[in-house]
Coordinates of C-alpha atoms in Angstrom, one line a residue:
X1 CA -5.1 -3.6 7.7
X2 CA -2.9 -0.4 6.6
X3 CA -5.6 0.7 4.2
X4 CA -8.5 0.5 6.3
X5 CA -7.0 1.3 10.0
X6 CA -4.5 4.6 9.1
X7 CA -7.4 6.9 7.3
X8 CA -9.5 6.0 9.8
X9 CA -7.1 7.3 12.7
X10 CA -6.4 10.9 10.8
X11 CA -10.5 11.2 10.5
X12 CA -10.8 10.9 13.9
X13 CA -7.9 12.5 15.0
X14 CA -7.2 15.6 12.3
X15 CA -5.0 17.1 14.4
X16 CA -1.2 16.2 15.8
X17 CA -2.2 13.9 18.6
X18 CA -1.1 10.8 16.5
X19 CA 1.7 12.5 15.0
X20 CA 3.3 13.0 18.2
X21 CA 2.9 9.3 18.9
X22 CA 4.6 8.4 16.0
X23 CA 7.3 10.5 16.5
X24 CA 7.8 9.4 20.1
X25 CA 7.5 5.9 19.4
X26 CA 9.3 5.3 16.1
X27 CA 12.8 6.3 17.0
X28 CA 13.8 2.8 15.9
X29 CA 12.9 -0.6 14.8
X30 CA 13.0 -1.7 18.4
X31 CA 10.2 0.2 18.8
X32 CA 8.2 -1.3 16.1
X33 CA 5.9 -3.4 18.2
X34 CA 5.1 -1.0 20.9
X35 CA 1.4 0.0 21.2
X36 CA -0.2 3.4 20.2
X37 CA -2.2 3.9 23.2
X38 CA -4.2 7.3 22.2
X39 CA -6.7 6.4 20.0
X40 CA -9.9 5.0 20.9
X41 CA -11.2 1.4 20.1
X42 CA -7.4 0.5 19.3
X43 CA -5.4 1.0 22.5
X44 CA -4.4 -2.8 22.7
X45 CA -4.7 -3.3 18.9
X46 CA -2.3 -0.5 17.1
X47 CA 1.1 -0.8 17.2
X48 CA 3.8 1.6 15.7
X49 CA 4.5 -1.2 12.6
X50 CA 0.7 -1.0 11.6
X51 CA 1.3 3.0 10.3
X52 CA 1.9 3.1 6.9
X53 CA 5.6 4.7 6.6
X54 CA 4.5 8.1 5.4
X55 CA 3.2 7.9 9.3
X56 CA 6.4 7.5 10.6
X57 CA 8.0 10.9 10.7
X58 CA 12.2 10.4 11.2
X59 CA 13.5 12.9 9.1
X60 CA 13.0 16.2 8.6
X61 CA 11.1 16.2 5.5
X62 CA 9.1 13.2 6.6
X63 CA 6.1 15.2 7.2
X64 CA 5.3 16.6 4.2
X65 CA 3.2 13.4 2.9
X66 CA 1.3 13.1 6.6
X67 CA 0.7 16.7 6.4
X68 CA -1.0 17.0 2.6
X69 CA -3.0 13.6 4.3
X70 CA -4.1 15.7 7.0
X71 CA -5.1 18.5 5.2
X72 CA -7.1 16.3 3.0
X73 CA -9.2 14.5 6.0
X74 CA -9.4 17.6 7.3
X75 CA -11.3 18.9 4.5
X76 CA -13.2 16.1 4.3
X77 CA -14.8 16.5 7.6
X78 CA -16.6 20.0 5.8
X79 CA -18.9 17.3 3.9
X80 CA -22.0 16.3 4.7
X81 CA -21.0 12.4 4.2
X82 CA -18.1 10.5 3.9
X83 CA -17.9 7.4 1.8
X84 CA -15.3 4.5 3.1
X85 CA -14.0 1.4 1.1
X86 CA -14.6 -0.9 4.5
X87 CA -17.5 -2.5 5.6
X88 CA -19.4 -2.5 9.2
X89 CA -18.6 -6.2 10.5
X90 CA -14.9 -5.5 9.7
X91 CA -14.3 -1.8 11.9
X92 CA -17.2 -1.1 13.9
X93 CA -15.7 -0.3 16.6
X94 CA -14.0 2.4 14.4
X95 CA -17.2 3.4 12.8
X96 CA -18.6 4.0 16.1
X97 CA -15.8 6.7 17.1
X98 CA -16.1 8.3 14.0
X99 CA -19.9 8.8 14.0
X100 CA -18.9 9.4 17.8
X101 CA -16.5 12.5 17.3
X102 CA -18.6 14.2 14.4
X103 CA -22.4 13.0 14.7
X104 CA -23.4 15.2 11.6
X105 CA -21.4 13.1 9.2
X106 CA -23.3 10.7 7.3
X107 CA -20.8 7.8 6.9
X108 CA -21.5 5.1 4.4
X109 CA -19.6 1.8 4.2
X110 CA -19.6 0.7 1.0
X111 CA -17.0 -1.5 0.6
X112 CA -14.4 -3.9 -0.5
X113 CA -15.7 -2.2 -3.7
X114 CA -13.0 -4.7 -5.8
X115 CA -15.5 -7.5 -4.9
X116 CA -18.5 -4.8 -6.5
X117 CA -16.2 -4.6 -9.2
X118 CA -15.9 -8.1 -9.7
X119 CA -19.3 -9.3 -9.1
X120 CA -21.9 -6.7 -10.3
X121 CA -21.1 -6.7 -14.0
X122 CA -18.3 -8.9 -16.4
X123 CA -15.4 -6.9 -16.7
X124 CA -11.4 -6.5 -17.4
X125 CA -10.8 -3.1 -16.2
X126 CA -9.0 -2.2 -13.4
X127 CA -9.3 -0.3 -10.0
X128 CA -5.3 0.9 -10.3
X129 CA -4.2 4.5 -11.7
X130 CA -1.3 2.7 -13.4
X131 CA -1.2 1.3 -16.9
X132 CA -0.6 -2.0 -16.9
X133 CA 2.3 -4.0 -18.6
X134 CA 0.9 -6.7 -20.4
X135 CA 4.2 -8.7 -22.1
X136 CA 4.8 -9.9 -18.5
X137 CA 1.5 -12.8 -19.4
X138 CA 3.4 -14.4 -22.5
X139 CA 6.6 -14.1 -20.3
X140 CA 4.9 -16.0 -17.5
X141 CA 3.6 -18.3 -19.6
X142 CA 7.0 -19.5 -21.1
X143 CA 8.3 -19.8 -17.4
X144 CA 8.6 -23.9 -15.8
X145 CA 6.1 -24.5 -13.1
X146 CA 6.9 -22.7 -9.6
X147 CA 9.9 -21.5 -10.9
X148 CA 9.0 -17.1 -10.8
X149 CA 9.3 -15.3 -7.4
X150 CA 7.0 -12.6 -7.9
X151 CA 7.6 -9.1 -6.0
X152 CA 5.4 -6.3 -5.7
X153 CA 5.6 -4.0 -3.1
X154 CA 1.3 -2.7 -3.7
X155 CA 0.4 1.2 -4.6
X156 CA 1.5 3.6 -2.0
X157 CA 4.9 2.4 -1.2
X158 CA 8.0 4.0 -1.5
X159 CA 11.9 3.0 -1.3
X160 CA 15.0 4.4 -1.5
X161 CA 17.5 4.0 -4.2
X162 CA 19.9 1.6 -2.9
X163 CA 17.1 -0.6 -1.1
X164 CA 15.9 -0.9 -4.8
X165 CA 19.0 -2.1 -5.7
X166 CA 19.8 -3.8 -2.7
X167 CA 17.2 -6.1 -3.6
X168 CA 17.8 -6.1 -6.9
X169 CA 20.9 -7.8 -6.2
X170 CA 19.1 -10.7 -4.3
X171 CA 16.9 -11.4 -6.9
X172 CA 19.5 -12.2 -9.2
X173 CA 22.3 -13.9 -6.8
X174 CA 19.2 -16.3 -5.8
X175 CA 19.3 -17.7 -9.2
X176 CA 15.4 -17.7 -9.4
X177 CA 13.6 -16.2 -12.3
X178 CA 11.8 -13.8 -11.1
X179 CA 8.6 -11.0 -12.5
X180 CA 9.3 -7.5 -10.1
X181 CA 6.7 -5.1 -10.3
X182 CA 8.4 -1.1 -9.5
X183 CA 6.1 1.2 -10.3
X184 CA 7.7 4.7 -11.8
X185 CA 6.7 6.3 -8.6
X186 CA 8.1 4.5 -6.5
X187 CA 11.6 5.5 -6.5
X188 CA 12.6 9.3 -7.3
X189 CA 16.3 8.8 -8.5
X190 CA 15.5 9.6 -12.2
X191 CA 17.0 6.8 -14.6
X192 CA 17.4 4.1 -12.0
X193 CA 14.8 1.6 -13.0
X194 CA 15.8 2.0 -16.7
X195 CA 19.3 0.8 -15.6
X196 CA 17.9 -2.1 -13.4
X197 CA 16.1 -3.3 -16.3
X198 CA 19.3 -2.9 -18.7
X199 CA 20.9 -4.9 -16.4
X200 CA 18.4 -7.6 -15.8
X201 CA 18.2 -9.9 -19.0
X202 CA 14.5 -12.3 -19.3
X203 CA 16.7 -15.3 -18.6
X204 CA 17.0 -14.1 -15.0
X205 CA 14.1 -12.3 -14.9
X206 CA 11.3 -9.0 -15.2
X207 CA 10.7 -5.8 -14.5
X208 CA 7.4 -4.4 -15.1
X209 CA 6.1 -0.7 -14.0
X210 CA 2.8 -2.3 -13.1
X211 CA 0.3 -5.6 -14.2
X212 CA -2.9 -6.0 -14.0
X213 CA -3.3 -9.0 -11.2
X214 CA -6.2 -11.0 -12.0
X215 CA -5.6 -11.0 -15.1
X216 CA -2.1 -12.5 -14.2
X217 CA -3.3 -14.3 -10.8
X218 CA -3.5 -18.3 -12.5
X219 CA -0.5 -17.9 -14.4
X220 CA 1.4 -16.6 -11.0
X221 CA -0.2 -19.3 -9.4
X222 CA 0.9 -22.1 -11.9
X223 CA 4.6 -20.4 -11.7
X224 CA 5.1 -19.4 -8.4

């Protein structure tokens, strides 16, 4: 839902009038689940938890992602045609405002363009930026059956330092073997996931900067 819904809000809306939602309506996690009521098609749909965090502006430097994202739809809206990872069936409704707000852009839906990937033509590559770790597949394949908790927090995220490690220190007080994807992005304190994976031995479990998932999708499956 995050990837398709949240671009589509900033296209039609390249301005501050979500923004100031957010920052209204995200003083707290109590406020999680209250609707965004300003944008069109999604009045009784949208709710403060459905913005990806980058959207959620709390502190003062908060705004520096949202703003670059803005900047960026914003230019986009010079083109002539836009191109969108999503298909009709799944946001028309969305579609429609779009083509509704700015008639002379051309939008094609082309999407989920993994499936293209996947169906059009044999192939191991990947859609990710990030090099894969590949030593986690002879790993997994030493591990008992549904014994691995497997944790991956996707592409965009972002966490603190002592969340990291906050979980961190679950994952090894639940006893559980378990493979961690943390991509090298994903945390700015400098040295930290070197130290996590100092301290984490392959008896207890893995930390990889990123894996390739269907490559690793029926060993998870058999392990998990």
């Amino acid at each position: 839902m995050h990837h398709c819904v949240c671009p589509v809000i900033v296209v039609c809306y390249p301005d501050d009038e979500v923004v100031v939602a957010v920052k209204e309506d995200e003083e707290g996690d109590e406020d999680m689940d209250r609707m965004i009521r300003n944008v069109p098609s999604m009045e009784n749909l949208l709710r403060c938890r459905d913005l990806p965090s980058f959207k959620r502006i709390s502190k003062e430097n908060d705004h520096i992602a949202l703003d670059h994202f803005v900047f960026q739809t914003q230019q986009s809206l010079k083109a002539n045609a836009l191109i969108l990872n999503t298909f009709e069936d799944l946001e028309a409704p969305i579609l429609s405002q779009i083509r509704l707000h700015f008639p002379k852009l051309i939008i094609y839906t082309l999407g989920p363009l993994r499936h293209h990937l996947y169906t059009t033509k044999k192939t191991s590559s990947s859609l990710s930026f990030f090099k894969a770790d590949r030593t986690c597949m002879t790993w997994l394949e030493s591990q008992p059956l549904k014994s691995v908790v497997y944790v991956n927090f996707g592409s965009i995220a972002s966490m603190k330092g002592e969340e990291i490690i906050e979980i961190w220190h679950g994952l090894l007080n639940s006893k559980k073997q378990f493979l961690w994807v943390i991509r090298p992005n994903m945390v700015q304190e400098k040295g930290l996931l070197k130290e996590l994976e100092k301290g984490t031995n392959k008896e207890q479990g893995l930390i990889v900067g990123w894996v390739h998932y269907k490559k690793i999708r029926d060993l998870l499956r058999r392990s998990l």
